[in-house]
Short mmCIF file of C-alpha atoms in Angstrom, two decimals:
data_model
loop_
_atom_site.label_atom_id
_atom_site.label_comp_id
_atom_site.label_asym_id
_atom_site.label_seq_id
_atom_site.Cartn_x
_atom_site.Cartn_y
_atom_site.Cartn_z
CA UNK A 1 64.08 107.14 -44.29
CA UNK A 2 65.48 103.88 -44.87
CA UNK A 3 65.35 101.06 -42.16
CA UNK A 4 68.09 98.61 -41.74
CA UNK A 5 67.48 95.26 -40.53
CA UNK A 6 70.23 92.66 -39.55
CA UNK A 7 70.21 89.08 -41.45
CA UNK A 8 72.92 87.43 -39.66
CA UNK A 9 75.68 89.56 -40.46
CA UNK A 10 74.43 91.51 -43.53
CA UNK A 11 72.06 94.58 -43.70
CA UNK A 12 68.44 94.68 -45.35
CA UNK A 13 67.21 98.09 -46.68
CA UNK A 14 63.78 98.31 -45.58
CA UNK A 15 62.07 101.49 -47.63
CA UNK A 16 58.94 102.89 -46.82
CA UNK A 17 56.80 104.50 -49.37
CA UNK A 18 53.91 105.03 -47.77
CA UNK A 19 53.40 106.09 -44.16
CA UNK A 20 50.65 106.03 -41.49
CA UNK A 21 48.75 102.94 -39.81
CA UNK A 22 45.95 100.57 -41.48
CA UNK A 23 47.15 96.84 -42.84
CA UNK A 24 51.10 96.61 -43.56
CA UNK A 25 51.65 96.17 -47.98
CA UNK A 26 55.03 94.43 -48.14
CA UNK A 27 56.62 94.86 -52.13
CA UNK A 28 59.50 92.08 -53.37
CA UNK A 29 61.30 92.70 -56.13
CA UNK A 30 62.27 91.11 -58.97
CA UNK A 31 66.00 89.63 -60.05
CA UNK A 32 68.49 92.19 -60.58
CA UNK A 33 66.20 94.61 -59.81
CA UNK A 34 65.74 97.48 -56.26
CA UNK A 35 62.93 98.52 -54.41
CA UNK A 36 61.32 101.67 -56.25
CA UNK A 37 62.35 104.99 -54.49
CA UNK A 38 58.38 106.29 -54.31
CA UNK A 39 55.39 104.44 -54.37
CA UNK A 40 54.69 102.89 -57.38
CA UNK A 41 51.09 103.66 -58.98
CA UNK A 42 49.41 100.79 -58.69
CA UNK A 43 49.79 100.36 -55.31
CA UNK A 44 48.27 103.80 -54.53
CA UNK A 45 44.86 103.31 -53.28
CA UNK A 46 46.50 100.50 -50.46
CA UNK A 47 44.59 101.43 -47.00
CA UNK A 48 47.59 100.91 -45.50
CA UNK A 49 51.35 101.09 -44.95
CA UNK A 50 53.44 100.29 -47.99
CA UNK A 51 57.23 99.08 -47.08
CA UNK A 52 59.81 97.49 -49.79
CA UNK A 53 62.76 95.46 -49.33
CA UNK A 54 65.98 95.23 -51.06
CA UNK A 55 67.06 91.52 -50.78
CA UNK A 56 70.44 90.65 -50.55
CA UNK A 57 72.58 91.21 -53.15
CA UNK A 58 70.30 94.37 -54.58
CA UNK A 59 69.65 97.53 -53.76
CA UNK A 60 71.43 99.33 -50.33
CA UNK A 61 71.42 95.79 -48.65
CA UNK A 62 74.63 93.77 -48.34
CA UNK A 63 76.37 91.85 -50.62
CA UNK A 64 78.32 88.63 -49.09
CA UNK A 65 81.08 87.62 -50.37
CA UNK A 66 81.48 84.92 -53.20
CA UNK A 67 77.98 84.12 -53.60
CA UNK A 68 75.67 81.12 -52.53
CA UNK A 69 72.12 82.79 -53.19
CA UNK A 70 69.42 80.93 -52.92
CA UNK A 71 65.63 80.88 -52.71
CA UNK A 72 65.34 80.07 -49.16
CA UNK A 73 67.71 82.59 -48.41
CA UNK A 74 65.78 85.27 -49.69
CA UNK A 75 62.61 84.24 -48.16
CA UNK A 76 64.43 84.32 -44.90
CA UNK A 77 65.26 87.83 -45.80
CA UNK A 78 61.74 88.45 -46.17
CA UNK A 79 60.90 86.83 -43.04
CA UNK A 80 62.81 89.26 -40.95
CA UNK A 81 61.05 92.25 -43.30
CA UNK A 82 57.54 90.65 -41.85
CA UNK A 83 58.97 90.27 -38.44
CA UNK A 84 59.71 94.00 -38.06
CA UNK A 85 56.41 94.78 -39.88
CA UNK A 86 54.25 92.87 -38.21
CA UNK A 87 51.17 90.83 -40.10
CA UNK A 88 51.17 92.10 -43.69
CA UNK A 89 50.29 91.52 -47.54
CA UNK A 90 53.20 90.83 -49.48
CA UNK A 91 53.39 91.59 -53.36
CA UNK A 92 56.02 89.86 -55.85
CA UNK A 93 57.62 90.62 -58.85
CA UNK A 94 58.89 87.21 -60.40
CA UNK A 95 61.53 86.04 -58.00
CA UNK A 96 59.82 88.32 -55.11
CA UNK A 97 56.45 86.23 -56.20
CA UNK A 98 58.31 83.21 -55.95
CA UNK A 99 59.34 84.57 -52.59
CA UNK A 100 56.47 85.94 -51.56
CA UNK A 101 54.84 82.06 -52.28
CA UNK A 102 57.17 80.56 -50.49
CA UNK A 103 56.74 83.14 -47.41
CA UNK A 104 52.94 82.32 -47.35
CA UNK A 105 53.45 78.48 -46.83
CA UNK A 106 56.18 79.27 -44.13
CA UNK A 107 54.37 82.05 -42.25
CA UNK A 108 50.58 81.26 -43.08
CA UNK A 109 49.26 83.38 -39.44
CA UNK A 110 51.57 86.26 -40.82
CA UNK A 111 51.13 86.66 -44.07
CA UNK A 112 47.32 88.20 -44.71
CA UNK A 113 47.89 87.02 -48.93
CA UNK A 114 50.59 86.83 -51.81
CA UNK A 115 50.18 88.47 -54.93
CA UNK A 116 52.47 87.34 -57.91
CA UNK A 117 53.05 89.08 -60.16
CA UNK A 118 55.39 88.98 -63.87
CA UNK A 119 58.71 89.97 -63.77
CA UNK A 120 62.39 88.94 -64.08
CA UNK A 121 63.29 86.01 -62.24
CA UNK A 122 59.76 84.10 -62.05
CA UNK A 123 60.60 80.88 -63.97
CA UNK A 124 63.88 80.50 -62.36
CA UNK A 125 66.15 77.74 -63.68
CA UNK A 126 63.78 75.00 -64.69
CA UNK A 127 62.02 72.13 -62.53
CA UNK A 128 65.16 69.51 -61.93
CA UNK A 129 68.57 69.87 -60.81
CA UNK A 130 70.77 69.28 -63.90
CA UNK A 131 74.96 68.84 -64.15
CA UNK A 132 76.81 70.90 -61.50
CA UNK A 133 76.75 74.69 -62.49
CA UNK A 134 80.02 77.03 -62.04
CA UNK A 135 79.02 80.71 -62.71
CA UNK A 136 81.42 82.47 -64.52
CA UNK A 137 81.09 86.09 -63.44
CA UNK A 138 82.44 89.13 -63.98
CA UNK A 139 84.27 89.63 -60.47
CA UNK A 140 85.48 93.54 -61.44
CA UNK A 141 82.42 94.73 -60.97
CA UNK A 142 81.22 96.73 -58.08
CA UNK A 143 77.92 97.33 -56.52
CA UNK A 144 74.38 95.79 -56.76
CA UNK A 145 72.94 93.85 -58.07
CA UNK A 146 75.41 91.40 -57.23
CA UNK A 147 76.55 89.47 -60.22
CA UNK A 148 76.90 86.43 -58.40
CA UNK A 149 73.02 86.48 -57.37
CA UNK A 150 72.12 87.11 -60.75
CA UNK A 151 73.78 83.44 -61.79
CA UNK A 152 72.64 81.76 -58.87
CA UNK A 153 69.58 82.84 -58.50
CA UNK A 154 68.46 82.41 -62.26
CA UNK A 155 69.36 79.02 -62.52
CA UNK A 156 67.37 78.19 -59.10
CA UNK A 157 66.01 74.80 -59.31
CA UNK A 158 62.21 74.90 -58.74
CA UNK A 159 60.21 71.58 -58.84
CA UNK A 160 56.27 72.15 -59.14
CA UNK A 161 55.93 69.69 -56.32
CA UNK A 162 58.05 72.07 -53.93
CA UNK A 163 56.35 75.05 -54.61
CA UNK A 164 52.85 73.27 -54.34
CA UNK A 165 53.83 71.91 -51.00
CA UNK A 166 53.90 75.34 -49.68
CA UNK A 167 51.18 76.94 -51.49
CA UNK A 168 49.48 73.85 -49.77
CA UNK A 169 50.55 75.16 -46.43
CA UNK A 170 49.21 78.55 -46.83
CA UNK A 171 45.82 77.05 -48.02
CA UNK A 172 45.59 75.10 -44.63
CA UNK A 173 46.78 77.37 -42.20
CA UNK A 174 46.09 80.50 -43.16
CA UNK A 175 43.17 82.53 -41.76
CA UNK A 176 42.83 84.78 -45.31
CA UNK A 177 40.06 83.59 -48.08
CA UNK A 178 42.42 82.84 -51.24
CA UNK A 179 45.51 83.77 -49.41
CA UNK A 180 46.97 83.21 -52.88
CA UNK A 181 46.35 85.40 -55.92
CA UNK A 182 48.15 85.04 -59.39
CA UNK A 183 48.64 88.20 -61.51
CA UNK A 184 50.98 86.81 -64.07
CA UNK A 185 50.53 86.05 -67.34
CA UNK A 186 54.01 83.73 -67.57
CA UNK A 187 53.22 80.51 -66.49
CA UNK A 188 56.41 78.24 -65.23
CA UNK A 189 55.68 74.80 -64.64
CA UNK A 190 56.01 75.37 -60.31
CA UNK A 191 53.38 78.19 -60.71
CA UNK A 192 50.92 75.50 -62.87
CA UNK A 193 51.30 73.42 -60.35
CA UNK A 194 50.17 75.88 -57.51
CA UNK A 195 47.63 77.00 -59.52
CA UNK A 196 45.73 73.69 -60.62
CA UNK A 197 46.26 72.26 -56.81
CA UNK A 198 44.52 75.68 -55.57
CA UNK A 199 42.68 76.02 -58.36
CA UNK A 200 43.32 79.51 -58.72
CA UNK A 201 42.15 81.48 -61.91
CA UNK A 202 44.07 84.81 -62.99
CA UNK A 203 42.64 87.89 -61.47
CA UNK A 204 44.01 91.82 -61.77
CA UNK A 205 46.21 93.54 -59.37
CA UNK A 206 43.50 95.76 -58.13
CA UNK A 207 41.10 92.98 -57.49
CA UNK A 208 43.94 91.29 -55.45
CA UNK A 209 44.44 94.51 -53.40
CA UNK A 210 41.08 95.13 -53.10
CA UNK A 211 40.31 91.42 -51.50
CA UNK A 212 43.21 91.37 -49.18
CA UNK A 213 42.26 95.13 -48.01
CA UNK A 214 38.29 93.91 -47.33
CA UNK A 215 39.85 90.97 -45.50
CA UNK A 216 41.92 93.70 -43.17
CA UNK A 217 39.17 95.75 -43.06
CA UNK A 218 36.55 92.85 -41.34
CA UNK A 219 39.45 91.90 -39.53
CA UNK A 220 40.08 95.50 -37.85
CA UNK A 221 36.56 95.58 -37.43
CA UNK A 222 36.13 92.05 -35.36
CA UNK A 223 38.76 93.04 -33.33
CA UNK A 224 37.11 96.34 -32.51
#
């Protein structure tokens, strides 16, 4: 059954996929897209609880009126996912990697690794802010995704410095080896920039599941 959280005055969809106790498996999405309805396959052999969210805009969350999406704003919707959840892994799909990045610097003791992966919305709209933008959308249409986050959030301003700054902060403070782990092949220039500061090499989904669930598993075991 879907959980409903409360980000200021809009709703989050919360959907869990996967019941029962073990380490918390948080799925983003990507732009324009919805959490899956079931579990998708690769995240199968998770020890753990598997939850997605809807961010706002998408999905059975809210959609605010006239826009202003941004990055930040998102994250904070993720935040208040992790808060109900509790310490978790979070996995990204393009903008829910960029999220899920950004969510590692700004919660380093609650966030037990990112995993970004490809998907829609991962470059976002280039590395410097350029004239002022005025989406031009199509305001008859009705339900998510929100038209207005689509615009927004694709031409999202993302300098490599920005993103290194808090892929910086999860190196420092968090208590997970490689809290960090890139599964895409797409490169942006913000995600170079994380990975040549962290100097982080490509690895597989699996092997990125598969580290953060050893790291839960000593973990559960120290604190036994």
């Amino acid at each position: 059954m879907t959980i409903y959280l409360r980000h200021n005055r809009l709703r989050l969809a919360l959907h869990p996929l996967k019941p029962g106790g073990g380490p918390a498996l948080l799925l983003l999405h990507g732009l324009g897209e919805r959490a899956p309805d079931t579990l998708p396959a690769e995240y199968a052999s998770w020890p753990g609880t598997v939850h997605a969210l809807d961010f706002t805009g998408h999905g059975l969350s809210d959609i605010p009126r006239g826009g202003g999406y941004s990055c930040e704003f998102l994250m904070a919707d993720a935040d208040i996912a992790l808060a109900h959840l509790g310490p978790s892994t979070v996995a990204g799909r393009g903008l829910g990697g960029y999220i899920a990045l950004l969510l590692a610097g700004a919660r380093p003791e609650q966030v037990r690794g990112a995993i970004l992966r490809d998907g829609p919305g991962l470059a976002g709209g280039g590395t410097a802010a350029r004239n002022p933008y005025i989406p031009v959308v199509d305001t008859t249409r009705t339900g998510p995704p929100d038209p207005y986050a689509i615009a927004d959030l694709a031409t999202d301003v993302r300098p490599p410095s920005y993103a290194a700054n808090y892929a910086m902060l999860a190196a420092q403070h968090s208590d997970t080896p490689q809290p960090i782990a890139v599964c895409t092949r797409e490169r942006p220039d913000w995600l170079k920039a994380v990975t040549e500061l962290l100097s982080l090499e490509k690895v597989e989904l699996d092997q990125a599941l598969q580290h953060y669930a050893s790291q839960a598993s000593l973990r559960a075991g120290s604190a036994a």
